[in-house]
Amino acid sequence: QAWADLTLVHPSPQLGLLGCGVFAPAMAAQAPSAAVPQAPPPPSPPSAPVPPALHEEKGWRFEAVAEPLWPSDRIDELGKDEDLCKVPDMFCGNASLRISHEASGFQLELGAMEALRCCRWRPPPAAHHQPPAEAVVADGGKELDAPLLGAIKCQFAERWKPKSENPDVKELQVTSDWTCSTAYWGSAAFPGGAAASAEATEECLPMDLLRRRDEIHWYNEILFWEDELDDNGVCRVSIRVRVMPTFWFALLLCELRVDNVLIREVATRFVCSFDSDHVLREWTWKEASYEALRSHGVRIADNPSISQMSVGTNLLEQVDVRRQLRHKLQLSAKA
């Protein structure tokens, strides 16, 4: 039986009226004639500033801020100010999603700028903006001098490596991930800045609830950034959120493809029933090399899932999960 993965939030007839795509990635190994579910098109940024999209329901407030692409001079300035070796070419710097609970003051914030800072390790990002290193990688208790999810080389790295032994030729100090891949999982806090309690849990996503064909009361999607990695692939970070009659669901998705090297997906899912005392957060890191995908039976050449529009993360399967963390974000502040 194929493993079903709630990967996308998209209210299209092709993906079902429930507003989410329930994919069976194992189908990707079938013959080309088999129908392989495709990802919906990525969110498009507005061409000019637009007012925030607002929605209120059952004591919750949702605010989606879509931002136009920043001009190149502003991107260059940001790279210098934030000590970033790379800022995405298509960057929507002030884009964000804020979800607030009126009764408790709890606020979940998902912002493009915070997400980008998690591409940097020197200086490190705010500790609560991404999983702790010890929970994700071996030797995570040590100070990392590399990307949290591991350094990646492009397919031409060895060819481009300097051959000169001239002592005057020095390598640049790398302080951020050139792929713009981020482990960011957002921030949750209360008025005054107190962080929300995050309790590790074995509670799973309520798949039966998420699959129900209920009416979608509100839906939004926001692009944080996209970059073609100097024609070596693509990295895209986006958010999709939907409000249903009895719950809300949000997906923060980082998709990365380094051509002929690997495909990676970092997905953070948030779900909360309106009668619940907590928000369930599930952070999942999937990754597979091109070699591993071929060993699974995936045909890489001319694959419709690998294109300028599609990163190819729907080719990843359960076996490609590197790490998964689940937490209950409590809606009441600690005493």
C-alpha positions as YAML, in Angstrom:
chain: A
units: angstrom
residues:
- id: 1
  name: GLN
  ca: [0.00, 0.00, 0.00]
- id: 2
  name: ALA
  ca: [1.36, 3.39, -0.99]
- id: 3
  name: TRP
  ca: [2.18, 5.80, 1.80]
- id: 4
  name: ALA
  ca: [-0.10, 8.84, 1.72]
- id: 5
  name: ASP
  ca: [1.45, 12.21, 2.49]
- id: 6
  name: LEU
  ca: [-0.49, 15.40, 3.10]
- id: 7
  name: THR
  ca: [1.95, 17.51, 1.15]
- id: 8
  name: LEU
  ca: [0.01, 20.46, -0.20]
- id: 9
  name: VAL
  ca: [-2.85, 22.73, 0.67]
- id: 10
  name: HIS
  ca: [-4.66, 23.72, -2.51]
- id: 11
  name: PRO
  ca: [-8.40, 24.10, -3.06]
- id: 12
  name: SER
  ca: [-8.51, 22.84, -6.64]
- id: 13
  name: PRO
  ca: [-10.93, 20.28, -8.11]
- id: 14
  name: GLN
  ca: [-7.98, 18.25, -9.33]
- id: 15
  name: LEU
  ca: [-6.74, 17.79, -5.77]
- id: 16
  name: GLY
  ca: [-10.14, 17.40, -4.18]
- id: 17
  name: LEU
  ca: [-12.55, 19.75, -2.49]
- id: 18
  name: LEU
  ca: [-10.95, 19.05, 0.86]
- id: 19
  name: GLY
  ca: [-8.30, 21.61, -0.07]
- id: 20
  name: CYS
  ca: [-5.27, 19.38, 0.24]
- id: 21
  name: GLY
  ca: [-3.38, 17.01, -1.98]
- id: 22
  name: VAL
  ca: [-3.09, 13.51, -0.55]
- id: 23
  name: PHE
  ca: [-0.28, 12.04, -2.56]
- id: 24
  name: ALA
  ca: [1.00, 8.50, -2.86]
- id: 25
  name: PRO
  ca: [4.65, 9.11, -3.79]
- id: 26
  name: ALA
  ca: [5.23, 5.41, -4.42]
- id: 27
  name: MET
  ca: [3.31, 5.89, -7.66]
- id: 28
  name: ALA
  ca: [6.32, 7.81, -8.97]
- id: 29
  name: ALA
  ca: [8.13, 4.52, -9.51]
- id: 30
  name: GLN
  ca: [5.45, 3.21, -11.83]
- id: 31
  name: ALA
  ca: [5.54, 3.26, -15.60]
- id: 32
  name: PRO
  ca: [5.42, 6.68, -17.28]
- id: 33
  name: SER
  ca: [1.86, 5.98, -18.41]
- id: 34
  name: ALA
  ca: [0.65, 5.83, -14.80]
- id: 35
  name: ALA
  ca: [-1.01, 8.98, -13.50]
- id: 36
  name: VAL
  ca: [1.42, 10.67, -11.11]
- id: 37
  name: PRO
  ca: [-0.20, 13.46, -9.07]
- id: 38
  name: GLN
  ca: [1.49, 16.78, -9.76]
- id: 39
  name: ALA
  ca: [2.02, 19.70, -7.43]
- id: 40
  name: PRO
  ca: [-0.09, 22.81, -7.96]
- id: 41
  name: PRO
  ca: [1.66, 25.87, -9.37]
- id: 42
  name: PRO
  ca: [3.68, 27.87, -6.85]
- id: 43
  name: PRO
  ca: [2.26, 31.08, -5.36]
- id: 44
  name: SER
  ca: [2.90, 34.24, -7.37]
- id: 45
  name: PRO
  ca: [3.95, 37.46, -5.63]
- id: 46
  name: PRO
  ca: [1.90, 40.60, -6.28]
- id: 47
  name: SER
  ca: [3.33, 43.10, -8.77]
- id: 48
  name: ALA
  ca: [2.62, 46.00, -6.38]
- id: 49
  name: PRO
  ca: [1.98, 46.35, -2.63]
- id: 50
  name: VAL
  ca: [-1.41, 45.01, -1.55]
- id: 51
  name: PRO
  ca: [-3.25, 45.23, 1.80]
- id: 52
  name: PRO
  ca: [-2.93, 42.22, 4.10]
- id: 53
  name: ALA
  ca: [-5.56, 39.51, 3.63]
- id: 54
  name: LEU
  ca: [-7.50, 39.15, 6.88]
- id: 55
  name: HIS
  ca: [-9.87, 36.53, 8.23]
- id: 56
  name: GLU
  ca: [-11.39, 35.97, 11.67]
- id: 57
  name: GLU
  ca: [-13.13, 32.85, 12.85]
- id: 58
  name: LYS
  ca: [-14.05, 31.35, 16.23]
- id: 59
  name: GLY
  ca: [-11.59, 33.41, 18.23]
- id: 60
  name: TRP
  ca: [-8.72, 33.16, 15.75]
- id: 61
  name: ARG
  ca: [-7.33, 35.91, 13.51]
- id: 62
  name: PHE
  ca: [-5.40, 35.18, 10.30]
- id: 63
  name: GLU
  ca: [-3.29, 37.81, 8.54]
- id: 64
  name: ALA
  ca: [-1.50, 36.96, 5.27]
- id: 65
  name: VAL
  ca: [0.96, 39.55, 3.97]
- id: 66
  name: ALA
  ca: [2.02, 39.06, 0.34]
- id: 67
  name: GLU
  ca: [5.01, 41.15, -0.71]
- id: 68
  name: PRO
  ca: [6.25, 42.17, -4.18]
- id: 69
  name: LEU
  ca: [9.71, 41.02, -5.21]
- id: 70
  name: TRP
  ca: [12.51, 43.16, -3.82]
- id: 71
  name: PRO
  ca: [14.73, 45.03, -6.31]
- id: 72
  name: SER
  ca: [18.33, 43.88, -6.71]
- id: 73
  name: ASP
  ca: [19.86, 46.82, -4.84]
- id: 74
  name: ARG
  ca: [17.71, 46.12, -1.79]
- id: 75
  name: ILE
  ca: [18.69, 42.44, -1.95]
- id: 76
  name: ASP
  ca: [22.39, 43.35, -2.10]
- id: 77
  name: GLU
  ca: [22.00, 45.63, 0.90]
- id: 78
  name: LEU
  ca: [20.22, 42.90, 2.86]
- id: 79
  name: GLY
  ca: [23.05, 40.44, 2.15]
- id: 80
  name: LYS
  ca: [25.58, 42.86, 3.63]
- id: 81
  name: ASP
  ca: [23.46, 43.81, 6.64]
- id: 82
  name: GLU
  ca: [22.65, 40.20, 7.56]
- id: 83
  name: ASP
  ca: [26.06, 38.62, 6.73]
- id: 84
  name: LEU
  ca: [24.48, 36.42, 4.08]
- id: 85
  name: CYS
  ca: [26.61, 35.00, 1.28]
- id: 86
  name: LYS
  ca: [23.48, 34.50, -0.77]
- id: 87
  name: VAL
  ca: [20.04, 36.14, -0.85]
- id: 88
  name: PRO
  ca: [17.45, 34.62, -3.21]
- id: 89
  name: ASP
  ca: [17.11, 36.47, -6.52]
- id: 90
  name: MET
  ca: [13.33, 36.48, -6.11]
- id: 91
  name: PHE
  ca: [12.81, 37.55, -2.51]
- id: 92
  name: CYS
  ca: [9.60, 38.85, -0.92]
- id: 93
  name: GLY
  ca: [11.23, 40.23, 2.21]
- id: 94
  name: ASN
  ca: [8.26, 41.31, 4.31]
- id: 95
  name: ALA
  ca: [5.94, 38.46, 3.36]
- id: 96
  name: SER
  ca: [4.45, 36.72, 6.37]
- id: 97
  name: LEU
  ca: [1.58, 34.80, 7.91]
- id: 98
  name: ARG
  ca: [0.38, 35.62, 11.43]
- id: 99
  name: ILE
  ca: [-2.15, 33.48, 13.24]
- id: 100
  name: SER
  ca: [-3.39, 34.85, 16.57]
- id: 101
  name: HIS
  ca: [-5.60, 33.37, 19.30]
- id: 102
  name: GLU
  ca: [-7.67, 36.14, 20.88]
- id: 103
  name: ALA
  ca: [-8.38, 34.51, 24.25]
- id: 104
  name: SER
  ca: [-4.80, 33.52, 25.12]
- id: 105
  name: GLY
  ca: [-2.74, 36.03, 23.13]
- id: 106
  name: PHE
  ca: [-0.90, 33.17, 21.44]
- id: 107
  name: GLN
  ca: [0.60, 34.21, 18.10]
- id: 108
  name: LEU
  ca: [2.21, 32.05, 15.45]
- id: 109
  name: GLU
  ca: [4.47, 34.03, 13.13]
- id: 110
  name: LEU
  ca: [5.89, 32.73, 9.86]
- id: 111
  name: GLY
  ca: [8.04, 35.37, 8.15]
- id: 112
  name: ALA
  ca: [10.29, 35.46, 5.12]
- id: 113
  name: MET
  ca: [13.05, 37.39, 6.91]
- id: 114
  name: GLU
  ca: [13.15, 34.98, 9.85]
- id: 115
  name: ALA
  ca: [13.20, 32.06, 7.42]
- id: 116
  name: LEU
  ca: [16.13, 33.53, 5.49]
- id: 117
  name: ARG
  ca: [18.16, 34.07, 8.66]
- id: 118
  name: CYS
  ca: [17.91, 30.32, 9.25]
- id: 119
  name: CYS
  ca: [20.01, 29.82, 6.09]
- id: 120
  name: ARG
  ca: [22.89, 31.38, 8.05]
- id: 121
  name: TRP
  ca: [24.99, 29.75, 10.75]
- id: 122
  name: ARG
  ca: [27.46, 32.54, 11.53]
- id: 123
  name: PRO
  ca: [26.04, 34.35, 13.39]
- id: 124
  name: PRO
  ca: [23.40, 31.72, 14.15]
- id: 125
  name: PRO
  ca: [19.67, 32.47, 13.88]
- id: 126
  name: ALA
  ca: [17.43, 32.80, 16.92]
- id: 127
  name: ALA
  ca: [17.40, 29.40, 18.64]
- id: 128
  name: HIS
  ca: [13.60, 29.03, 18.64]
- id: 129
  name: HIS
  ca: [13.25, 29.69, 14.89]
- id: 130
  name: GLN
  ca: [14.43, 26.22, 13.86]
- id: 131
  name: PRO
  ca: [14.86, 22.78, 15.44]
- id: 132
  name: PRO
  ca: [17.81, 22.44, 17.82]
- id: 133
  name: ALA
  ca: [20.82, 20.87, 16.14]
- id: 134
  name: GLU
  ca: [20.97, 18.01, 18.64]
- id: 135
  name: ALA
  ca: [17.45, 16.96, 17.61]
- id: 136
  name: VAL
  ca: [18.28, 16.92, 13.91]
- id: 137
  name: VAL
  ca: [21.85, 15.80, 13.20]
- id: 138
  name: ALA
  ca: [24.65, 13.75, 14.75]
- id: 139
  name: ASP
  ca: [27.12, 15.85, 16.74]
- id: 140
  name: GLY
  ca: [24.42, 18.48, 16.91]
- id: 141
  name: GLY
  ca: [25.55, 19.47, 20.38]
- id: 142
  name: LYS
  ca: [28.68, 21.01, 18.89]
- id: 143
  name: GLU
  ca: [28.79, 24.48, 17.42]
- id: 144
  name: LEU
  ca: [27.91, 24.11, 13.76]
- id: 145
  name: ASP
  ca: [30.03, 25.76, 11.09]
- id: 146
  name: ALA
  ca: [27.88, 24.51, 8.23]
- id: 147
  name: PRO
  ca: [24.21, 24.38, 7.25]
- id: 148
  name: LEU
  ca: [22.03, 22.61, 9.82]
- id: 149
  name: LEU
  ca: [20.83, 20.07, 7.23]
- id: 150
  name: GLY
  ca: [24.26, 19.56, 5.70]
- id: 151
  name: ALA
  ca: [26.42, 21.24, 3.07]
- id: 152
  name: ILE
  ca: [25.63, 20.57, -0.60]
- id: 153
  name: LYS
  ca: [27.91, 20.90, -3.62]
- id: 154
  name: CYS
  ca: [26.61, 21.49, -7.11]
- id: 155
  name: GLN
  ca: [27.40, 19.04, -9.89]
- id: 156
  name: PHE
  ca: [30.24, 21.27, -11.16]
- id: 157
  name: ALA
  ca: [31.90, 21.90, -7.79]
- id: 158
  name: GLU
  ca: [35.06, 19.91, -8.45]
- id: 159
  name: ARG
  ca: [35.48, 21.43, -11.89]
- id: 160
  name: TRP
  ca: [35.18, 24.95, -10.50]
- id: 161
  name: LYS
  ca: [37.49, 24.37, -7.52]
- id: 162
  name: PRO
  ca: [40.54, 26.68, -7.72]
- id: 163
  name: LYS
  ca: [43.71, 24.84, -8.73]
- id: 164
  name: SER
  ca: [46.09, 27.61, -7.79]
- id: 165
  name: GLU
  ca: [48.45, 27.10, -4.85]
- id: 166
  name: ASN
  ca: [49.26, 30.79, -4.74]
- id: 167
  name: PRO
  ca: [49.22, 31.81, -1.04]
- id: 168
  name: ASP
  ca: [47.65, 35.13, -2.05]
- id: 169
  name: VAL
  ca: [44.56, 33.30, -3.32]
- id: 170
  name: LYS
  ca: [42.25, 32.87, -0.34]
- id: 171
  name: GLU
  ca: [38.88, 31.17, -0.12]
- id: 172
  name: LEU
  ca: [35.92, 33.28, 0.91]
- id: 173
  name: GLN
  ca: [34.48, 32.78, 4.39]
- id: 174
  name: VAL
  ca: [31.14, 31.05, 3.92]
- id: 175
  name: THR
  ca: [28.52, 31.97, 6.51]
- id: 176
  name: SER
  ca: [25.23, 30.93, 4.86]
- id: 177
  name: ASP
  ca: [23.82, 28.23, 2.62]
- id: 178
  name: TRP
  ca: [24.21, 28.99, -1.10]
- id: 179
  name: THR
  ca: [21.13, 26.85, -1.84]
- id: 180
  name: CYS
  ca: [18.86, 29.14, 0.25]
- id: 181
  name: SER
  ca: [17.48, 26.00, 1.91]
- id: 182
  name: THR
  ca: [16.07, 26.66, 5.38]
- id: 183
  name: ALA
  ca: [15.10, 24.53, 8.38]
- id: 184
  name: TYR
  ca: [12.86, 27.34, 9.67]
- id: 185
  name: TRP
  ca: [9.72, 26.27, 11.53]
- id: 186
  name: GLY
  ca: [8.37, 29.64, 12.62]
- id: 187
  name: SER
  ca: [7.97, 31.20, 16.04]
- id: 188
  name: ALA
  ca: [5.17, 31.02, 18.58]
- id: 189
  name: ALA
  ca: [4.91, 33.47, 21.46]
- id: 190
  name: PHE
  ca: [2.64, 35.44, 23.78]
- id: 191
  name: PRO
  ca: [2.38, 39.19, 24.39]
- id: 192
  name: GLY
  ca: [5.57, 40.37, 26.04]
- id: 193
  name: GLY
  ca: [7.70, 37.94, 24.06]
- id: 194
  name: ALA
  ca: [7.31, 34.80, 26.19]
- id: 195
  name: ALA
  ca: [7.80, 31.78, 23.93]
- id: 196
  name: ALA
  ca: [4.95, 29.28, 23.72]
- id: 197
  name: SER
  ca: [5.58, 25.97, 25.45]
- id: 198
  name: ALA
  ca: [6.56, 23.29, 22.92]
- id: 199
  name: GLU
  ca: [5.93, 19.80, 24.26]
- id: 200
  name: ALA
  ca: [7.27, 16.83, 22.28]
- id: 201
  name: THR
  ca: [4.46, 14.48, 21.35]
- id: 202
  name: GLU
  ca: [3.63, 11.31, 19.46]
- id: 203
  name: GLU
  ca: [0.33, 12.82, 18.34]
- id: 204
  name: CYS
  ca: [-0.01, 12.50, 14.57]
- id: 205
  name: LEU
  ca: [-1.75, 14.74, 12.08]
- id: 206
  name: PRO
  ca: [-5.51, 14.03, 12.10]
- id: 207
  name: MET
  ca: [-5.57, 12.66, 8.56]
- id: 208
  name: ASP
  ca: [-9.27, 11.70, 8.64]
- id: 209
  name: LEU
  ca: [-10.16, 15.26, 9.58]
- id: 210
  name: LEU
  ca: [-7.84, 16.77, 6.97]
- id: 211
  name: ARG
  ca: [-9.26, 14.57, 4.22]
- id: 212
  name: ARG
  ca: [-12.87, 15.46, 4.92]
- id: 213
  name: ARG
  ca: [-14.62, 17.29, 2.10]
- id: 214
  name: ASP
  ca: [-15.74, 20.22, 4.20]
- id: 215
  name: GLU
  ca: [-16.26, 23.73, 2.93]
- id: 216
  name: ILE
  ca: [-13.14, 25.93, 2.86]
- id: 217
  name: HIS
  ca: [-13.97, 29.15, 4.71]
- id: 218
  name: TRP
  ca: [-10.69, 30.93, 3.83]
- id: 219
  name: TYR
  ca: [-7.57, 30.10, 1.86]
- id: 220
  name: ASN
  ca: [-4.34, 31.94, 1.11]
- id: 221
  name: GLU
  ca: [-0.89, 31.24, -0.28]
- id: 222
  name: ILE
  ca: [2.26, 33.34, 0.01]
- id: 223
  name: LEU
  ca: [5.65, 33.14, -1.68]
- id: 224
  name: PHE
  ca: [8.68, 33.89, 0.50]
- id: 225
  name: TRP
  ca: [11.35, 33.35, -2.13]
- id: 226
  name: GLU
  ca: [12.53, 31.48, -5.17]
- id: 227
  name: ASP
  ca: [16.02, 31.13, -6.62]
- id: 228
  name: GLU
  ca: [17.37, 29.16, -9.59]
- id: 229
  name: LEU
  ca: [20.78, 28.65, -7.94]
- id: 230
  name: ASP
  ca: [22.66, 30.13, -10.90]
- id: 231
  name: ASP
  ca: [21.03, 27.60, -13.24]
- id: 232
  name: ASN
  ca: [21.93, 24.69, -10.95]
- id: 233
  name: GLY
  ca: [18.41, 23.92, -9.75]
- id: 234
  name: VAL
  ca: [15.76, 25.73, -7.75]
- id: 235
  name: CYS
  ca: [14.85, 26.56, -4.16]
- id: 236
  name: ARG
  ca: [11.37, 27.78, -3.26]
- id: 237
  name: VAL
  ca: [9.83, 28.66, 0.11]
- id: 238
  name: SER
  ca: [6.11, 29.28, 0.43]
- id: 239
  name: ILE
  ca: [3.13, 29.07, 2.77]
- id: 240
  name: ARG
  ca: [-0.38, 27.79, 2.24]
- id: 241
  name: VAL
  ca: [-3.13, 28.13, 4.82]
- id: 242
  name: ARG
  ca: [-6.79, 27.16, 4.93]
- id: 243
  name: VAL
  ca: [-9.54, 27.64, 7.49]
- id: 244
  name: MET
  ca: [-12.22, 24.97, 7.70]
- id: 245
  name: PRO
  ca: [-15.47, 24.82, 9.73]
- id: 246
  name: THR
  ca: [-13.84, 23.08, 12.71]
- id: 247
  name: PHE
  ca: [-10.08, 23.65, 12.34]
- id: 248
  name: TRP
  ca: [-7.29, 25.49, 10.53]
- id: 249
  name: PHE
  ca: [-4.24, 24.10, 8.77]
- id: 250
  name: ALA
  ca: [-1.03, 25.75, 7.53]
- id: 251
  name: LEU
  ca: [1.92, 24.42, 5.58]
- id: 252
  name: LEU
  ca: [5.32, 26.10, 5.46]
- id: 253
  name: LEU
  ca: [7.24, 24.42, 2.65]
- id: 254
  name: CYS
  ca: [10.91, 24.67, 1.62]
- id: 255
  name: GLU
  ca: [11.57, 22.80, -1.63]
- id: 256
  name: LEU
  ca: [15.06, 22.33, -3.03]
- id: 257
  name: ARG
  ca: [16.45, 20.67, -6.13]
- id: 258
  name: VAL
  ca: [20.16, 20.76, -6.94]
- id: 259
  name: ASP
  ca: [20.30, 19.38, -10.47]
- id: 260
  name: ASN
  ca: [21.87, 15.92, -10.73]
- id: 261
  name: VAL
  ca: [22.66, 15.98, -6.99]
- id: 262
  name: LEU
  ca: [19.60, 15.81, -4.71]
- id: 263
  name: ILE
  ca: [16.02, 16.81, -3.93]
- id: 264
  name: ARG
  ca: [15.07, 18.05, -0.46]
- id: 265
  name: GLU
  ca: [11.83, 19.04, 1.23]
- id: 266
  name: VAL
  ca: [11.45, 20.65, 4.64]
- id: 267
  name: ALA
  ca: [7.76, 20.82, 5.50]
- id: 268
  name: THR
  ca: [6.32, 22.30, 8.69]
- id: 269
  name: ARG
  ca: [2.62, 21.58, 9.18]
- id: 270
  name: PHE
  ca: [0.42, 23.25, 11.75]
- id: 271
  name: VAL
  ca: [-3.09, 22.09, 12.59]
- id: 272
  name: CYS
  ca: [-5.47, 23.22, 15.32]
- id: 273
  name: SER
  ca: [-9.08, 22.33, 16.03]
- id: 274
  name: PHE
  ca: [-11.09, 25.28, 17.26]
- id: 275
  name: ASP
  ca: [-11.88, 23.45, 20.51]
- id: 276
  name: SER
  ca: [-8.26, 22.39, 21.17]
- id: 277
  name: ASP
  ca: [-5.89, 23.73, 23.83]
- id: 278
  name: HIS
  ca: [-2.84, 23.42, 21.57]
- id: 279
  name: VAL
  ca: [-1.52, 23.72, 18.03]
- id: 280
  name: LEU
  ca: [0.09, 20.58, 16.65]
- id: 281
  name: ARG
  ca: [3.35, 21.29, 14.79]
- id: 282
  name: GLU
  ca: [4.96, 18.60, 12.63]
- id: 283
  name: TRP
  ca: [8.38, 19.33, 11.09]
- id: 284
  name: THR
  ca: [9.58, 16.85, 8.47]
- id: 285
  name: TRP
  ca: [12.88, 16.78, 6.58]
- id: 286
  name: LYS
  ca: [12.96, 14.59, 3.47]
- id: 287
  name: GLU
  ca: [15.93, 14.24, 1.18]
- id: 288
  name: ALA
  ca: [17.19, 11.88, -1.52]
- id: 289
  name: SER
  ca: [20.11, 11.98, -3.92]
- id: 290
  name: TYR
  ca: [19.50, 11.44, -7.62]
- id: 291
  name: GLU
  ca: [21.25, 8.09, -7.23]
- id: 292
  name: ALA
  ca: [18.88, 7.06, -4.43]
- id: 293
  name: LEU
  ca: [15.85, 8.12, -6.46]
- id: 294
  name: ARG
  ca: [17.00, 5.99, -9.39]
- id: 295
  name: SER
  ca: [17.43, 3.05, -7.03]
- id: 296
  name: HIS
  ca: [13.76, 3.51, -6.05]
- id: 297
  name: GLY
  ca: [12.80, 3.14, -9.69]
- id: 298
  name: VAL
  ca: [12.23, 6.84, -10.36]
- id: 299
  name: ARG
  ca: [12.93, 7.86, -13.95]
- id: 300
  name: ILE
  ca: [14.80, 11.15, -13.73]
- id: 301
  name: ALA
  ca: [15.26, 12.01, -17.42]
- id: 302
  name: ASP
  ca: [12.30, 13.95, -18.86]
- id: 303
  name: ASN
  ca: [10.35, 13.49, -15.62]
- id: 304
  name: PRO
  ca: [7.39, 15.92, -15.61]
- id: 305
  name: SER
  ca: [7.88, 16.43, -11.87]
- id: 306
  name: ILE
  ca: [11.27, 18.04, -12.52]
- id: 307
  name: SER
  ca: [10.85, 21.32, -14.36]
- id: 308
  name: GLN
  ca: [11.13, 25.06, -13.91]
- id: 309
  name: MET
  ca: [7.70, 25.09, -12.25]
- id: 310
  name: SER
  ca: [7.96, 21.81, -10.32]
- id: 311
  name: VAL
  ca: [10.86, 21.20, -7.94]
- id: 312
  name: GLY
  ca: [10.23, 17.43, -7.85]
- id: 313
  name: THR
  ca: [9.65, 16.96, -4.12]
- id: 314
  name: ASN
  ca: [6.58, 14.82, -4.85]
- id: 315
  name: LEU
  ca: [9.07, 12.13, -5.95]
- id: 316
  name: LEU
  ca: [10.25, 11.76, -2.35]
- id: 317
  name: GLU
  ca: [8.84, 8.84, -0.34]
- id: 318
  name: GLN
  ca: [8.56, 7.74, 3.26]
- id: 319
  name: VAL
  ca: [11.97, 6.07, 3.04]
- id: 320
  name: ASP
  ca: [13.47, 9.51, 2.30]
- id: 321
  name: VAL
  ca: [12.42, 11.00, 5.65]
- id: 322
  name: ARG
  ca: [15.61, 12.00, 7.48]
- id: 323
  name: ARG
  ca: [13.98, 13.45, 10.58]
- id: 324
  name: GLN
  ca: [10.51, 14.20, 11.87]
- id: 325
  name: LEU
  ca: [9.64, 16.18, 15.00]
- id: 326
  name: ARG
  ca: [6.19, 16.80, 16.48]
- id: 327
  name: HIS
  ca: [5.31, 19.29, 19.21]
- id: 328
  name: LYS
  ca: [2.23, 20.59, 20.95]
- id: 329
  name: LEU
  ca: [2.34, 24.38, 21.08]
- id: 330
  name: GLN
  ca: [0.27, 25.19, 24.15]
- id: 331
  name: LEU
  ca: [-2.27, 28.02, 23.95]
- id: 332
  name: SER
  ca: [-1.71, 28.97, 27.58]
- id: 333
  name: ALA
  ca: [1.44, 30.75, 28.78]
- id: 334
  name: LYS
  ca: [3.58, 29.21, 31.49]
- id: 335
  name: ALA
  ca: [2.86, 30.54, 34.96]
...
